[in-house]
Coordinates of C-alpha atoms and ligand atoms in Angstrom, one line a residue:
X1 CA -8.2 23.8 -9.3
X2 CA -5.7 22.2 -6.7
X3 CA -1.9 22.0 -8.0
X4 CA -1.2 19.4 -5.5
X5 CA -2.7 17.0 -2.8
X6 CA -1.5 19.4 0.0
X7 CA -3.0 22.4 -1.7
X8 CA -6.5 20.6 -2.0
X9 CA -6.5 19.3 1.3
X10 CA -7.2 22.7 2.9
X11 CA -8.3 21.4 6.4
X12 CA -6.0 18.7 7.2
X13 CA -2.1 17.5 6.7
X14 CA -1.1 15.3 3.7
X15 CA 1.4 12.8 5.1
X16 CA 4.1 10.6 3.7
X17 CA 6.5 8.5 5.0
X18 CA 10.3 8.8 4.2
X19 CA 14.0 7.5 5.2
X20 CA 17.1 9.3 5.8
X21 CA 18.4 7.3 3.1
X22 CA 15.7 8.4 0.7
X23 CA 16.2 12.1 1.6
X24 CA 19.9 12.0 1.5
X25 CA 19.5 10.7 -2.3
X26 CA 17.1 13.5 -3.3
X27 CA 15.9 13.5 -6.5
X28 CA 12.5 12.7 -7.3
X29 CA 11.6 11.5 -3.8
X30 CA 12.4 14.7 -2.6
X31 CA 10.8 16.5 -5.2
X32 CA 7.5 14.7 -4.5
X33 CA 7.7 15.1 -0.9
X34 CA 8.0 19.0 -1.5
X35 CA 5.4 19.2 -4.2
X36 CA 2.6 17.0 -2.6
X37 CA 3.2 16.7 1.1
X38 CA 3.1 18.7 4.4
X39 CA 3.6 15.9 7.1
X40 CA 6.5 13.2 7.3
X41 CA 6.5 10.1 9.2
X42 CA 9.7 8.2 9.5
X43 CA 9.3 4.8 8.1
X44 CA 11.8 3.1 10.3
X45 CA 14.4 5.7 12.0
X46 CA 12.3 7.0 14.6
X47 CA 11.8 3.5 16.4
X48 CA 13.4 2.6 19.4
X49 CA 15.8 0.0 17.9
X50 CA 17.1 2.3 15.8
X51 CA 17.0 5.6 18.3
X52 CA 18.3 4.0 21.5
X53 CA 20.3 0.9 20.2
X54 CA 22.2 0.2 23.4
X55 CA 21.5 1.4 27.0
X56 CA 22.4 5.1 27.6
X57 CA 23.6 5.2 24.0
X58 CA 21.0 7.4 22.0
X59 CA 21.5 7.9 18.1
X60 CA 19.0 10.3 16.7
X61 CA 21.0 10.8 13.5
X62 CA 18.6 9.3 11.0
X63 CA 15.5 10.9 12.6
X64 CA 17.5 14.1 12.7
X65 CA 17.8 14.2 8.7
X66 CA 14.2 13.7 8.4
X67 CA 13.5 16.5 10.7
X68 CA 15.9 18.9 9.1
X69 CA 14.4 18.4 5.7
X70 CA 10.8 18.7 7.2
X71 CA 12.0 22.0 8.8
X72 CA 13.5 23.3 5.7
X73 CA 10.5 22.5 3.7
X74 CA 7.7 23.9 6.1
X75 CA 6.5 20.2 6.8
X76 CA 5.3 18.8 10.0
X77 CA 6.9 15.5 11.4
X78 CA 4.9 12.8 13.1
X79 CA 6.9 10.5 15.4
X80 CA 6.6 6.8 14.9
X81 CA 6.9 5.1 17.2
X82 CA 8.1 5.6 20.8
X83 CA 6.9 1.9 22.0
X84 CA 6.4 -0.9 19.6
X85 CA 7.0 -4.9 20.0
X86 CA 8.3 -5.0 16.5
X87 CA 10.9 -2.6 16.9
X88 CA 12.4 -2.9 20.4
X89 CA 16.2 -3.3 20.7
X90 CA 17.4 -6.7 21.9
X91 CA 19.0 -5.2 24.8
X92 CA 15.5 -4.1 26.0
X93 CA 14.0 -7.4 25.1
X94 CA 16.6 -9.1 27.2
X95 CA 16.8 -6.5 29.9
X96 CA 18.5 -8.0 33.1
X97 CA 17.4 -5.6 35.7
X98 CA 14.4 -5.4 38.1
X99 CA 11.0 -4.3 36.8
X100 CA 11.4 -1.0 38.6
X101 CA 14.6 -0.3 36.8
X102 CA 12.7 -1.4 33.4
X103 CA 10.3 1.2 34.0
X104 CA 12.8 3.9 35.0
X105 CA 14.7 3.1 31.7
X106 CA 11.5 3.2 29.8
X107 CA 10.6 6.6 31.2
X108 CA 14.3 8.2 30.8
X109 CA 14.0 7.1 27.1
X110 CA 10.7 8.6 26.0
X111 CA 11.8 11.8 28.0
X112 CA 15.2 11.8 26.4
X113 CA 13.3 11.4 23.0
X114 CA 10.6 14.0 23.3
X115 CA 13.1 16.4 24.7
X116 CA 15.3 16.0 21.9
X117 CA 12.6 16.3 19.4
X118 CA 10.9 19.3 21.3
X119 CA 9.5 21.7 18.9
X120 CA 10.5 19.9 15.9
X121 CA 8.3 16.6 16.0
X122 CA 4.6 17.8 16.4
X123 CA 3.0 14.5 17.5
X124 CA 3.9 11.0 18.4
X125 CA 2.6 7.3 18.4
X126 CA 3.5 6.7 22.0
X127 CA 2.2 2.9 21.7
X128 CA 2.0 1.0 18.4
X129 CA 0.0 -2.0 18.1
X130 CA -0.4 -3.1 21.7
X131 CA -3.6 -5.0 21.0
X132 CA -3.6 -8.8 20.3
X133 CA -5.2 -10.1 17.3
X134 CA -8.0 -12.5 17.5
X135 CA -7.0 -13.8 21.1
X136 CA -9.0 -13.1 24.1
X137 CA -6.8 -10.9 26.0
X138 CA -6.7 -7.3 24.5
X139 CA -2.9 -6.6 25.1
X140 CA 0.0 -8.5 23.3
X141 CA 2.3 -10.0 26.0
X142 CA 5.3 -7.7 24.9
X143 CA 8.1 -7.1 27.3
X144 CA 6.8 -3.6 28.1
X145 CA 3.5 -5.5 29.7
X146 CA 5.3 -8.3 31.3
X147 CA 7.7 -5.5 33.2
X148 CA 5.5 -2.8 33.6
X149 CA 2.2 -4.4 34.2
X150 CA -1.1 -4.0 32.0
X151 CA -1.2 -0.4 32.3
X152 CA 1.8 0.0 30.5
X153 CA 0.4 1.8 28.0
X154 CA -1.1 4.5 30.4
X155 CA 2.0 4.7 31.9
X156 CA 3.9 5.5 28.7
X157 CA 1.5 8.1 27.9
X158 CA 2.0 9.9 31.4
X159 CA 5.9 9.9 30.4
X160 CA 5.4 11.4 27.2
X161 CA 2.7 14.0 28.5
X162 CA 5.0 15.0 31.3
X163 CA 8.2 15.5 29.0
X164 CA 6.4 17.6 26.6
X165 CA 2.9 19.2 27.5
X166 CA 2.5 20.6 23.9
X167 CA 3.3 17.3 21.7
X168 CA 0.3 15.6 20.5
X169 CA 0.1 11.8 21.6
X170 CA -1.5 9.2 19.5
X171 CA -2.4 5.5 20.1
X172 CA -1.7 3.6 16.7
X173 CA -3.0 0.3 15.4
X174 CA -3.8 -1.7 12.4
X175 CA -7.2 -3.6 11.5
X176 CA -9.3 -0.8 13.1
X177 CA -11.6 -0.8 10.0
X178 CA -11.8 -4.6 9.1
X179 CA -12.0 -6.0 12.7
X180 CA -14.9 -4.4 14.9
X181 CA -13.8 -6.5 17.7
X182 CA -10.3 -5.0 17.5
X183 CA -11.7 -1.4 16.8
X184 CA -13.7 -2.1 20.1
X185 CA -10.9 -3.4 22.0
X186 CA -8.7 -0.5 21.0
X187 CA -11.7 2.3 21.8
X188 CA -11.5 0.6 25.4
X189 CA -7.9 0.9 25.8
X190 CA -8.3 4.7 24.6
X191 CA -10.9 5.3 26.9
X192 CA -8.7 4.4 29.8
X193 CA -6.1 6.8 29.1
X194 CA -8.4 9.6 29.9
X195 CA -6.9 13.0 28.9
X196 CA -3.3 11.7 28.4
X197 CA -4.4 10.9 24.8
X198 CA -5.0 13.4 22.0
X199 CA -5.7 10.9 19.0
X200 CA -6.1 7.8 17.4
X201 CA -3.8 6.5 14.7
X202 CA -5.7 3.9 12.4
X203 CA -3.0 2.6 10.0
X204 CA -5.5 1.8 7.1
X205 CA -3.4 -1.0 5.5
X206 CA -6.5 -1.9 3.2
X207 CA -7.5 -3.4 -0.1
X208 CA -9.4 -2.2 -3.1
X209 CA -12.3 -4.3 -2.1
X210 CA -12.4 -3.8 1.5
X211 CA -13.0 -3.0 4.6
X212 CA -16.2 -1.6 3.7
X213 CA -16.9 2.3 3.9
X214 CA -19.3 1.6 6.7
X215 CA -16.4 0.2 8.9
X216 CA -14.1 2.8 7.7
X217 CA -16.8 5.4 8.7
X218 CA -17.1 3.5 12.2
X219 CA -13.3 4.3 13.0
X220 CA -14.1 7.8 12.1
X221 CA -17.3 7.8 14.1
X222 CA -15.9 6.5 17.6
X223 CA -12.9 8.7 17.2
X224 CA -15.1 11.8 16.9
X225 CA -17.6 11.0 19.8
X226 CA -14.5 10.8 22.0
X227 CA -13.6 14.3 20.9
X228 CA -10.3 12.7 19.8
X229 CA -8.0 13.5 16.7
X230 CA -7.9 10.9 13.9
X231 CA -4.8 10.1 12.3
X232 CA -5.3 7.8 9.1
X233 CA -1.6 7.0 9.6
X234 CA -0.4 4.2 7.0
X235 CA -3.1 4.3 4.1
X236 CA -2.0 1.7 1.3
X237 CA -4.4 -0.2 -0.8
X238 CA -3.7 -3.6 -2.1
X239 CA -4.7 -4.2 -5.6
X240 CA -3.7 -7.8 -5.3
X241 CA -5.3 -9.0 -2.3
X242 CA -6.2 -12.2 -4.1
X243 CA -2.1 -12.8 -3.8
X244 CA -2.0 -14.0 -7.4
X245 CA 1.8 -14.5 -8.0
X246 CA 1.0 -14.6 -11.8
X247 CA -0.3 -11.0 -12.4
X248 CA 2.2 -8.8 -14.1
X249 CA 0.7 -5.2 -14.1
X250 CA -1.9 -3.2 -12.7
X251 CA -4.9 -3.3 -15.1
X252 CA -6.9 -0.5 -16.0
X253 CA -10.0 -2.1 -14.0
X254 CA -8.1 -2.7 -10.8
X255 CA -6.4 0.8 -10.9
X256 CA -9.7 2.4 -11.2
X257 CA -11.3 0.4 -8.4
X258 CA -8.3 1.4 -6.4
X259 CA -9.2 5.1 -7.4
X260 CA -12.3 4.7 -6.0
X261 CA -11.4 3.3 -2.7
X262 CA -8.6 6.1 -2.3
X263 CA -11.8 8.5 -3.1
X264 CA -14.0 6.8 -0.4
X265 CA -11.3 7.0 2.1
X266 CA -10.5 10.5 1.7
X267 CA -14.2 11.5 1.3
X268 CA -14.7 9.9 5.0
X269 CA -11.7 11.4 6.5
X270 CA -12.6 14.9 4.7
X271 CA -16.3 14.9 6.2
X272 CA -15.0 14.7 10.1
X273 CA -15.1 17.8 12.1
X274 CA -12.4 20.3 11.8
X275 CA -11.4 19.6 15.7
X276 CA -10.9 15.8 15.0
X277 CA -8.9 16.5 11.8
X278 CA -4.9 15.8 11.8
X279 CA -3.5 14.2 8.6
X280 CA -4.0 11.4 6.3
X281 CA -0.7 9.5 5.6
X282 CA 0.2 7.2 2.8
X283 CA 2.8 4.4 3.6
X284 CA 5.0 5.1 0.8
X285 CA 5.7 7.1 -2.4
X286 CA 6.2 4.5 -5.0
X287 CA 4.7 1.5 -5.6
X288 CA 7.6 -0.5 -5.9
X289 CA 9.0 0.7 -2.5
X290 CA 5.9 -0.6 -0.6
X291 CA 6.4 -2.9 2.6
X292 CA 3.6 -5.2 1.0
X293 CA 5.7 -6.4 -1.7
X294 CA 8.1 -8.1 0.8
X295 CA 5.3 -8.9 3.4
X296 CA 3.1 -10.8 1.0
X297 CA 5.7 -11.9 -1.7
X298 CA 3.4 -11.4 -4.6
X299 CA 3.3 -8.2 -7.2
X300 CA 1.1 -5.2 -6.0
X301 CA 0.7 -1.6 -6.8
X302 CA -1.0 -0.1 -3.6
X303 CA 0.0 3.5 -3.6
X304 CA -0.6 6.7 -5.5
X305 CA 2.6 6.9 -7.5
X306 CA 4.1 4.3 -9.8
X307 CA 7.9 3.4 -9.8
X308 CA 8.7 6.3 -12.2
X309 CA 7.0 8.7 -9.5
X310 CA 4.2 9.2 -11.9
X311 CA 0.7 10.0 -10.7
X312 CA -1.5 6.9 -11.0
X313 CA -5.6 6.8 -10.9
X314 CA -5.2 6.6 -7.3
X315 CA -3.7 10.2 -7.0
X316 CA -6.7 11.3 -9.0
X317 CA -9.0 9.5 -6.7
X318 CA -7.3 11.2 -3.6
X319 CA -8.1 14.7 -5.1
X320 CA -11.6 13.5 -6.1
X321 CA -12.3 12.7 -2.5
X322 CA -11.4 16.5 -1.5
X323 CA -14.1 17.9 -3.6
Ligands
G3I1 O1 18.3 0.5 7.5 C1 18.7 -0.9 7.6 C2 19.8 -1.3 7.0 O2 20.9 -0.5 7.3 C3 20.2 -2.9 7.1 O3 21.5 -3.3 6.4 C4 19.1 -3.6 7.0 C5 19.0 -5.3 7.0 O4 19.2 -5.3 8.5 O5 17.7 -3.4 7.8 C6 17.3 -2.0 7.4 O6 16.4 -1.6 8.2 C7 15.2 -2.1 7.6 C8 13.9 -0.8 7.4 O7 13.0 -1.3 7.3 C9 14.5 0.0 6.4 O8 14.1 1.3 6.6 C10 14.7 -3.0 8.8 O9 15.5 -4.0 8.5 C11 13.3 -3.4 8.3 O10 13.0 -4.1 9.7 C12 12.3 -2.3 8.2 O11 11.1 -2.6 8.0 C13 10.0 -1.6 8.5 C14 9.0 -2.0 9.4 O12 8.0 -1.3 9.7 C15 9.7 -2.6 10.5 O13 10.2 -1.7 11.2 C16 9.2 -1.1 7.1 O14 10.2 -0.3 6.3 C17 8.0 -0.3 7.5 O15 7.1 0.0 6.2 C18 7.4 -1.0 8.5 O16 6.2 -0.2 8.6 C19 5.3 -0.6 9.7 C20 4.9 0.3 10.7 O17 6.0 0.9 11.3 C21 4.0 -0.1 11.8 N1 2.8 -0.6 11.0 C22 2.8 -1.7 10.0 C23 3.9 -1.2 9.0 C24 4.4 -2.5 8.0 O18 5.1 -3.6 8.5

């Protein structure tokens, strides 16, 4: 039987996020990355506010640490994320030039970034979370939409495609499984991109008790029916979605429920056709380093490894999902 996640997942990459600081620290973080994973996503360091801190001034140094580590350890790198309203540098938010100059700036940024990482970053989230939650209009009113128009997503994909015809281009968003209306809006957006897009990134920030297998399957089915690659891009599975502030540890019952959900997600992903497979990425190694702890402000244990890098039942659930 397989000795690691990457050995067990023979038809797709098993992804993990990392940071330059974690790689520089080495230790059990990098040992775990090397033992279990073959695809890396930068948690933060390949976002616009880091790579393009001021106009005309690029800083790829943090992303390069991740890329160099991946190349030294035979791992692919997934670039996350060229355009995201939540990681846009303030100089871009406050851009003083004309709309045409803004668009040229964005094209230069995407071109420069893809050229820097050409041959080292296999895939990119070109645009992340462009879709509005809940409201009528499907697109958030980001500075990109304001200055480049409603078709800014297509323009950004075109810039990326022009810069590197070989890189795999994704649209990435969240609540793809838990919100059928947002899922349909995403597929409508994707349909408008034609052959500029290669894949769909469904973040998969979910809970032990939802969304349902049927809703997760609907994400896979909609992607496969469009002949696109599917990236389950940011999987974590909350064990305390009730947001109980007093829960002090992960109970055996809840750990096993979380294990079952990991197994279900992996089974659904593993069942899609080979041509539509890309990677299944979890959003963090250790429970205590998950973004969810700060985001919700309550205890949680959403990942496959505990704070001592020990494998949890969730890890076993991932492996069982591959059988
Ligand atoms: O590294 C700097 C540090 O130098 C500085 O002193 C400190 C205080 O400003 O900030 C540190 O950077 C933080 C970074 O995480 C650490 O890597 C940023 O402030 C903080 O905003 C950033 O948060 C990340 C967040 O995206 C925003 O970029 C989280 O780690 C990351 O888990 C989260 O991931 C997002 C995905 O990209 C998109 N989907 C949702 C997901 C969760 O929000």
